mmCIF file of C-alpha atoms in Angstrom:
data_model
loop_
_atom_site.group_PDB
_atom_site.id
_atom_site.type_symbol
_atom_site.label_atom_id
_atom_site.label_comp_id
_atom_site.label_asym_id
_atom_site.label_seq_id
_atom_site.Cartn_x
_atom_site.Cartn_y
_atom_site.Cartn_z
ATOM 1 C CA UNK N 1393 126.324 170.042 179.638
ATOM 2 C CA UNK N 1394 128.057 167.120 179.232
ATOM 3 C CA UNK N 1395 131.714 167.333 178.246
ATOM 4 C CA UNK N 1396 133.886 166.684 175.472
ATOM 5 C CA UNK N 1397 135.766 163.005 176.005
ATOM 6 C CA UNK N 1398 139.556 163.675 175.729
ATOM 7 C CA UNK N 1399 139.678 160.809 173.897
ATOM 8 C CA UNK N 1400 142.688 158.753 171.372
ATOM 9 C CA UNK N 1401 141.609 157.714 167.791
ATOM 10 C CA UNK N 1402 140.689 153.911 169.034
ATOM 11 C CA UNK N 1403 139.667 154.885 172.250
ATOM 12 C CA UNK N 1404 136.845 156.916 170.211
ATOM 13 C CA UNK N 1405 135.515 154.380 168.224
ATOM 14 C CA UNK N 1406 135.504 151.456 171.290
ATOM 15 C CA UNK N 1407 133.596 153.839 173.675
ATOM 16 C CA UNK N 1408 130.065 152.870 172.270
ATOM 17 C CA UNK N 1409 126.848 153.982 171.074
ATOM 18 C CA UNK N 1410 128.347 153.916 167.438
ATOM 19 C CA UNK N 1411 125.038 153.626 165.423
ATOM 20 C CA UNK N 1412 124.163 157.117 166.804
ATOM 21 C CA UNK N 1413 127.880 158.770 166.168
ATOM 22 C CA UNK N 1414 128.654 157.627 163.353
ATOM 23 C CA UNK N 1415 125.477 158.959 160.744
ATOM 24 C CA UNK N 1416 125.410 162.655 163.386
ATOM 25 C CA UNK N 1417 129.710 162.777 162.207
ATOM 26 C CA UNK N 1418 128.039 162.212 158.580
ATOM 27 C CA UNK N 1419 125.784 164.520 158.809
ATOM 28 C CA UNK N 1420 126.710 166.903 160.227
ATOM 29 C CA UNK N 1421 130.195 167.296 157.892
ATOM 30 C CA UNK N 1422 128.128 166.846 154.466
ATOM 31 C CA UNK N 1423 126.129 169.383 156.510
ATOM 32 C CA UNK N 1424 129.160 171.502 156.860
ATOM 33 C CA UNK N 1425 130.283 171.319 153.153
ATOM 34 C CA UNK N 1426 126.821 172.313 151.984
ATOM 35 C CA UNK N 1427 127.512 175.767 154.348
ATOM 36 C CA UNK N 1428 130.589 176.351 152.383
ATOM 37 C CA UNK N 1429 128.714 176.029 149.303
ATOM 38 C CA UNK N 1430 124.974 178.652 149.912
ATOM 39 C CA UNK N 1431 128.578 180.875 151.467
ATOM 40 C CA UNK N 1432 129.784 181.324 148.300
ATOM 41 C CA UNK N 1433 126.803 181.127 146.518
ATOM 42 C CA UNK N 1434 125.737 183.832 148.290
ATOM 43 C CA UNK N 1435 129.199 185.832 147.055
ATOM 44 C CA UNK N 1436 129.254 188.232 150.333
ATOM 45 C CA UNK N 1437 132.143 187.044 152.055
ATOM 46 C CA UNK N 1438 133.439 183.852 152.284
ATOM 47 C CA UNK N 1439 134.848 181.656 155.878
ATOM 48 C CA UNK N 1440 138.943 182.937 157.185
ATOM 49 C CA UNK N 1441 139.503 179.388 155.741
ATOM 50 C CA UNK N 1442 137.308 179.386 151.893
ATOM 51 C CA UNK N 1443 138.882 182.826 151.297
ATOM 52 C CA UNK N 1444 142.565 180.398 151.135
ATOM 53 C CA UNK N 1445 140.014 177.420 149.835
ATOM 54 C CA UNK N 1446 138.669 180.103 146.752
ATOM 55 C CA UNK N 1447 141.440 182.215 146.039
ATOM 56 C CA UNK N 1448 143.555 179.093 145.366
ATOM 57 C CA UNK N 1449 141.372 176.975 142.719
ATOM 58 C CA UNK N 1450 142.338 180.595 140.682
ATOM 59 C CA UNK N 1451 145.699 178.981 140.468
ATOM 60 C CA UNK N 1452 145.059 175.930 140.273
ATOM 61 C CA UNK N 1453 143.027 173.803 138.625
ATOM 62 C CA UNK N 1454 140.256 172.147 141.326
ATOM 63 C CA UNK N 1455 137.248 172.661 141.945
ATOM 64 C CA UNK N 1456 137.040 174.116 145.537
ATOM 65 C CA UNK N 1457 135.308 170.734 146.941
ATOM 66 C CA UNK N 1458 139.093 168.985 145.961
ATOM 67 C CA UNK N 1459 140.542 172.497 148.010
ATOM 68 C CA UNK N 1460 139.398 171.823 150.151
ATOM 69 C CA UNK N 1461 140.414 168.113 151.173
ATOM 70 C CA UNK N 1462 144.141 169.055 149.558
ATOM 71 C CA UNK N 1463 144.100 171.762 152.363
ATOM 72 C CA UNK N 1464 142.808 169.014 154.418
ATOM 73 C CA UNK N 1465 145.061 166.718 153.936
ATOM 74 C CA UNK N 1466 147.890 169.139 154.024
ATOM 75 C CA UNK N 1467 147.493 170.271 157.206
ATOM 76 C CA UNK N 1468 147.303 166.341 158.804
ATOM 77 C CA UNK N 1469 150.986 166.279 157.604
ATOM 78 C CA UNK N 1470 151.325 169.421 159.719
ATOM 79 C CA UNK N 1471 149.834 167.337 162.719
ATOM 80 C CA UNK N 1472 153.003 165.150 162.305
ATOM 81 C CA UNK N 1473 155.727 167.213 164.552
ATOM 82 C CA UNK N 1474 152.864 169.252 166.364
ATOM 83 C CA UNK N 1475 152.178 165.079 167.635
ATOM 84 C CA UNK N 1476 148.275 165.103 167.242
ATOM 85 C CA UNK N 1477 146.647 162.386 166.522
ATOM 86 C CA UNK N 1478 144.107 161.572 163.756
ATOM 87 C CA UNK N 1479 140.732 159.963 164.510
ATOM 88 C CA UNK N 1480 137.506 158.342 162.610
ATOM 89 C CA UNK N 1481 135.866 161.838 162.645
ATOM 90 C CA UNK N 1482 139.378 163.821 161.134
ATOM 91 C CA UNK N 1483 139.801 161.802 157.878
ATOM 92 C CA UNK N 1484 136.141 162.267 157.364
ATOM 93 C CA UNK N 1485 136.410 165.382 157.653
ATOM 94 C CA UNK N 1486 139.052 165.755 155.181
ATOM 95 C CA UNK N 1487 137.344 164.551 152.835
ATOM 96 C CA UNK N 1488 133.515 164.476 153.240
ATOM 97 C CA UNK N 1489 133.628 168.329 153.841
ATOM 98 C CA UNK N 1490 135.183 168.707 149.793
ATOM 99 C CA UNK N 1491 132.598 165.999 148.220
ATOM 100 C CA UNK N 1492 129.277 167.775 149.609
ATOM 101 C CA UNK N 1493 130.705 170.954 148.560
ATOM 102 C CA UNK N 1494 131.174 170.281 145.391
ATOM 103 C CA UNK N 1495 127.585 168.895 145.326
ATOM 104 C CA UNK N 1496 126.140 171.403 146.115
ATOM 105 C CA UNK N 1497 127.922 173.913 144.226
ATOM 106 C CA UNK N 1498 126.865 172.237 141.299
ATOM 107 C CA UNK N 1499 122.987 172.178 142.606
ATOM 108 C CA UNK N 1500 122.848 175.324 143.378
ATOM 109 C CA UNK N 1501 123.056 178.550 141.166
ATOM 110 C CA UNK N 1502 123.790 182.135 142.264
ATOM 111 C CA UNK N 1503 121.244 184.413 142.530
ATOM 112 C CA UNK N 1504 121.489 187.684 140.690
ATOM 113 C CA UNK N 1505 119.043 190.112 143.896
ATOM 114 C CA UNK N 1506 121.064 191.318 147.344
ATOM 115 C CA UNK N 1507 118.204 190.159 149.515
ATOM 116 C CA UNK N 1508 118.280 186.412 148.361
ATOM 117 C CA UNK N 1509 122.259 186.331 148.392
ATOM 118 C CA UNK N 1510 122.464 188.305 151.837
ATOM 119 C CA UNK N 1511 120.110 185.027 153.270
ATOM 120 C CA UNK N 1512 122.592 182.839 151.185
ATOM 121 C CA UNK N 1513 124.676 184.267 153.698
ATOM 122 C CA UNK N 1514 122.594 184.450 156.846
ATOM 123 C CA UNK N 1515 120.970 180.461 156.555
ATOM 124 C CA UNK N 1516 124.949 180.135 155.063
ATOM 125 C CA UNK N 1517 126.894 180.437 158.520
ATOM 126 C CA UNK N 1518 123.488 179.122 160.984
ATOM 127 C CA UNK N 1519 123.802 176.228 159.081
ATOM 128 C CA UNK N 1520 128.063 176.059 159.642
ATOM 129 C CA UNK N 1521 127.535 176.716 163.610
ATOM 130 C CA UNK N 1522 125.090 173.592 163.628
ATOM 131 C CA UNK N 1523 126.979 171.798 161.588
ATOM 132 C CA UNK N 1524 129.552 172.483 164.229
ATOM 133 C CA UNK N 1525 128.613 171.063 166.954
ATOM 134 C CA UNK N 1526 126.458 167.934 164.884
ATOM 135 C CA UNK N 1527 129.419 166.755 164.059
ATOM 136 C CA UNK N 1528 132.041 167.839 166.894
ATOM 137 C CA UNK N 1529 129.119 166.543 169.353
ATOM 138 C CA UNK N 1530 130.071 163.128 167.933
ATOM 139 C CA UNK N 1531 132.759 163.091 169.596
ATOM 140 C CA UNK N 1532 134.983 161.049 166.804
ATOM 141 C CA UNK N 1533 137.571 163.530 166.294
ATOM 142 C CA UNK N 1534 139.070 167.050 165.452
ATOM 143 C CA UNK N 1535 138.819 168.228 162.000
ATOM 144 C CA UNK N 1536 142.157 168.876 160.699
ATOM 145 C CA UNK N 1537 142.293 172.697 160.900
ATOM 146 C CA UNK N 1538 140.791 172.458 164.593
ATOM 147 C CA UNK N 1539 144.113 169.680 165.785
ATOM 148 C CA UNK N 1540 146.138 172.289 164.073
ATOM 149 C CA UNK N 1541 144.884 174.727 166.573
ATOM 150 C CA UNK N 1542 145.805 172.644 169.022
ATOM 151 C CA UNK N 1543 148.335 171.393 168.375
ATOM 152 C CA UNK N 1544 150.576 175.166 168.317
ATOM 153 C CA UNK N 1545 148.321 175.631 171.419
ATOM 154 C CA UNK N 1546 150.215 173.079 173.136
ATOM 155 C CA UNK N 1547 153.623 172.985 171.689
ATOM 156 C CA UNK N 1548 153.428 176.819 171.654
ATOM 157 C CA UNK N 1549 152.196 177.777 175.133
ATOM 158 C CA UNK N 1550 149.767 180.891 173.142
ATOM 159 C CA UNK N 1551 146.532 180.276 174.163
ATOM 160 C CA UNK N 1552 143.534 178.870 171.977
ATOM 161 C CA UNK N 1553 142.059 182.155 171.077
ATOM 162 C CA UNK N 1554 144.733 184.343 170.171
ATOM 163 C CA UNK N 1555 146.145 180.576 168.413
ATOM 164 C CA UNK N 1556 142.644 180.557 165.834
ATOM 165 C CA UNK N 1557 142.830 184.455 165.781
ATOM 166 C CA UNK N 1558 146.618 184.123 164.137
ATOM 167 C CA UNK N 1559 145.300 181.344 162.034
ATOM 168 C CA UNK N 1560 142.735 182.977 160.603
ATOM 169 C CA UNK N 1561 143.778 186.126 159.870
ATOM 170 C CA UNK N 1562 146.724 184.148 157.664
ATOM 171 C CA UNK N 1563 145.418 182.927 155.162
ATOM 172 C CA UNK N 1564 142.623 185.306 154.907
ATOM 173 C CA UNK N 1565 145.623 187.489 153.868
ATOM 174 C CA UNK N 1566 146.757 184.853 151.847
ATOM 175 C CA UNK N 1567 143.228 184.368 150.333
ATOM 176 C CA UNK N 1568 143.374 187.920 149.510
ATOM 177 C CA UNK N 1569 146.599 187.550 147.959
ATOM 178 C CA UNK N 1570 145.308 184.714 146.064
ATOM 179 C CA UNK N 1571 142.325 186.946 145.421
ATOM 180 C CA UNK N 1572 140.078 184.690 147.474
ATOM 181 C CA UNK N 1573 136.429 186.041 148.854
ATOM 182 C CA UNK N 1574 136.345 188.442 150.857
ATOM 183 C CA UNK N 1575 133.302 190.230 152.359
ATOM 184 C CA UNK N 1576 131.218 191.617 154.965
ATOM 185 C CA UNK N 1577 130.026 187.797 155.978
ATOM 186 C CA UNK N 1578 134.033 186.498 156.802
ATOM 187 C CA UNK N 1579 133.749 189.840 159.524
ATOM 188 C CA UNK N 1580 130.102 188.373 160.226
ATOM 189 C CA UNK N 1581 131.719 184.626 160.603
ATOM 190 C CA UNK N 1582 134.368 185.449 162.283
ATOM 191 C CA UNK N 1583 132.348 187.644 164.670
ATOM 192 C CA UNK N 1584 129.376 184.814 165.582
ATOM 193 C CA UNK N 1585 130.191 181.220 164.673
ATOM 194 C CA UNK N 1586 132.098 180.707 167.850
ATOM 195 C CA UNK N 1587 129.110 182.034 170.007
ATOM 196 C CA UNK N 1588 126.739 180.659 168.064
ATOM 197 C CA UNK N 1589 128.499 177.229 167.927
ATOM 198 C CA UNK N 1590 128.887 177.331 172.031
ATOM 199 C CA UNK N 1591 125.048 177.581 171.805
ATOM 200 C CA UNK N 1592 124.370 174.915 169.991
ATOM 201 C CA UNK N 1593 127.076 172.761 171.404
ATOM 202 C CA UNK N 1594 125.479 171.258 174.243
ATOM 203 C CA UNK N 1595 122.204 169.988 173.119
ATOM 204 C CA UNK N 1596 124.327 167.408 170.324
ATOM 205 C CA UNK N 1597 126.628 166.211 172.485
ATOM 206 C CA UNK N 1598 126.318 162.761 172.212
ATOM 207 C CA UNK N 1599 127.257 161.035 176.627
ATOM 208 C CA UNK N 1600 129.507 158.072 176.178
ATOM 209 C CA UNK N 1601 129.466 155.870 178.760
ATOM 210 C CA UNK N 1602 130.338 156.099 181.588
ATOM 211 C CA UNK N 1603 133.734 154.063 182.383
ATOM 212 C CA UNK N 1604 137.517 154.663 181.602
ATOM 213 C CA UNK N 1605 138.892 154.716 178.829
ATOM 214 C CA UNK N 1606 143.280 153.785 178.497
ATOM 215 C CA UNK N 1607 145.334 155.356 176.070
ATOM 216 C CA UNK N 1608 145.272 151.821 174.602
ATOM 217 C CA UNK N 1609 141.505 152.361 174.311
ATOM 218 C CA UNK N 1610 140.891 149.810 176.202
ATOM 219 C CA UNK N 1611 138.183 150.305 178.171
ATOM 220 C CA UNK N 1612 137.666 149.195 182.222
ATOM 221 C CA UNK N 1613 134.785 150.000 184.170
ATOM 222 C CA UNK N 1614 134.687 152.593 186.775
ATOM 223 C CA UNK N 1615 136.422 151.606 190.343
ATOM 224 C CA UNK N 1616 133.125 152.148 193.021
ATOM 225 C CA UNK N 1617 134.702 155.600 194.508
ATOM 226 C CA UNK N 1618 134.725 156.696 191.399
ATOM 227 C CA UNK N 1619 131.108 156.786 190.752
#
């Protein structure tokens, strides 16, 4: 599998292949927002973070997409003490997913029958995994929630798995207390999204040119010994 590069925000843009990577980034983010709306319309349980978002909008005058954006921007503020560096994909993630969610919700109604709702739930999970693989594969920065996870991992020394599990349990509990949409879809999402995304990711990682990139983003050709 092509490895994911660990680049700063400037280096991400200077790493090349932007005509391929930028459309892939925005396609993945837009599809992610569609997947959020599809699961919500299935009404059999939202993803862990969307349990929080659906609970939040019961108490504040926001649409679901606006709540996604607001939460993403709030999480970016938490990156400051964690010393995480946002990239283009980070900021786009915080905004595009919310816009796509609201557009899709406006176009898609909740079906009454159970079978179509099960189809929306399953389709939403699969689409979310695909969308995640697509936008991560563009290599233009982590999303606000992923950055919070990796930042806490670095600062606390706890494993990624433990930090992610603790975060998702926390947001689900808070979301439930706020009246969010918890259900079988929430559990199925939590159990399957990681393995499905991992299986799809190798197909979408954009290979970056083989050159060393300094911390300030300046490109340097690889030395003969590094080839």
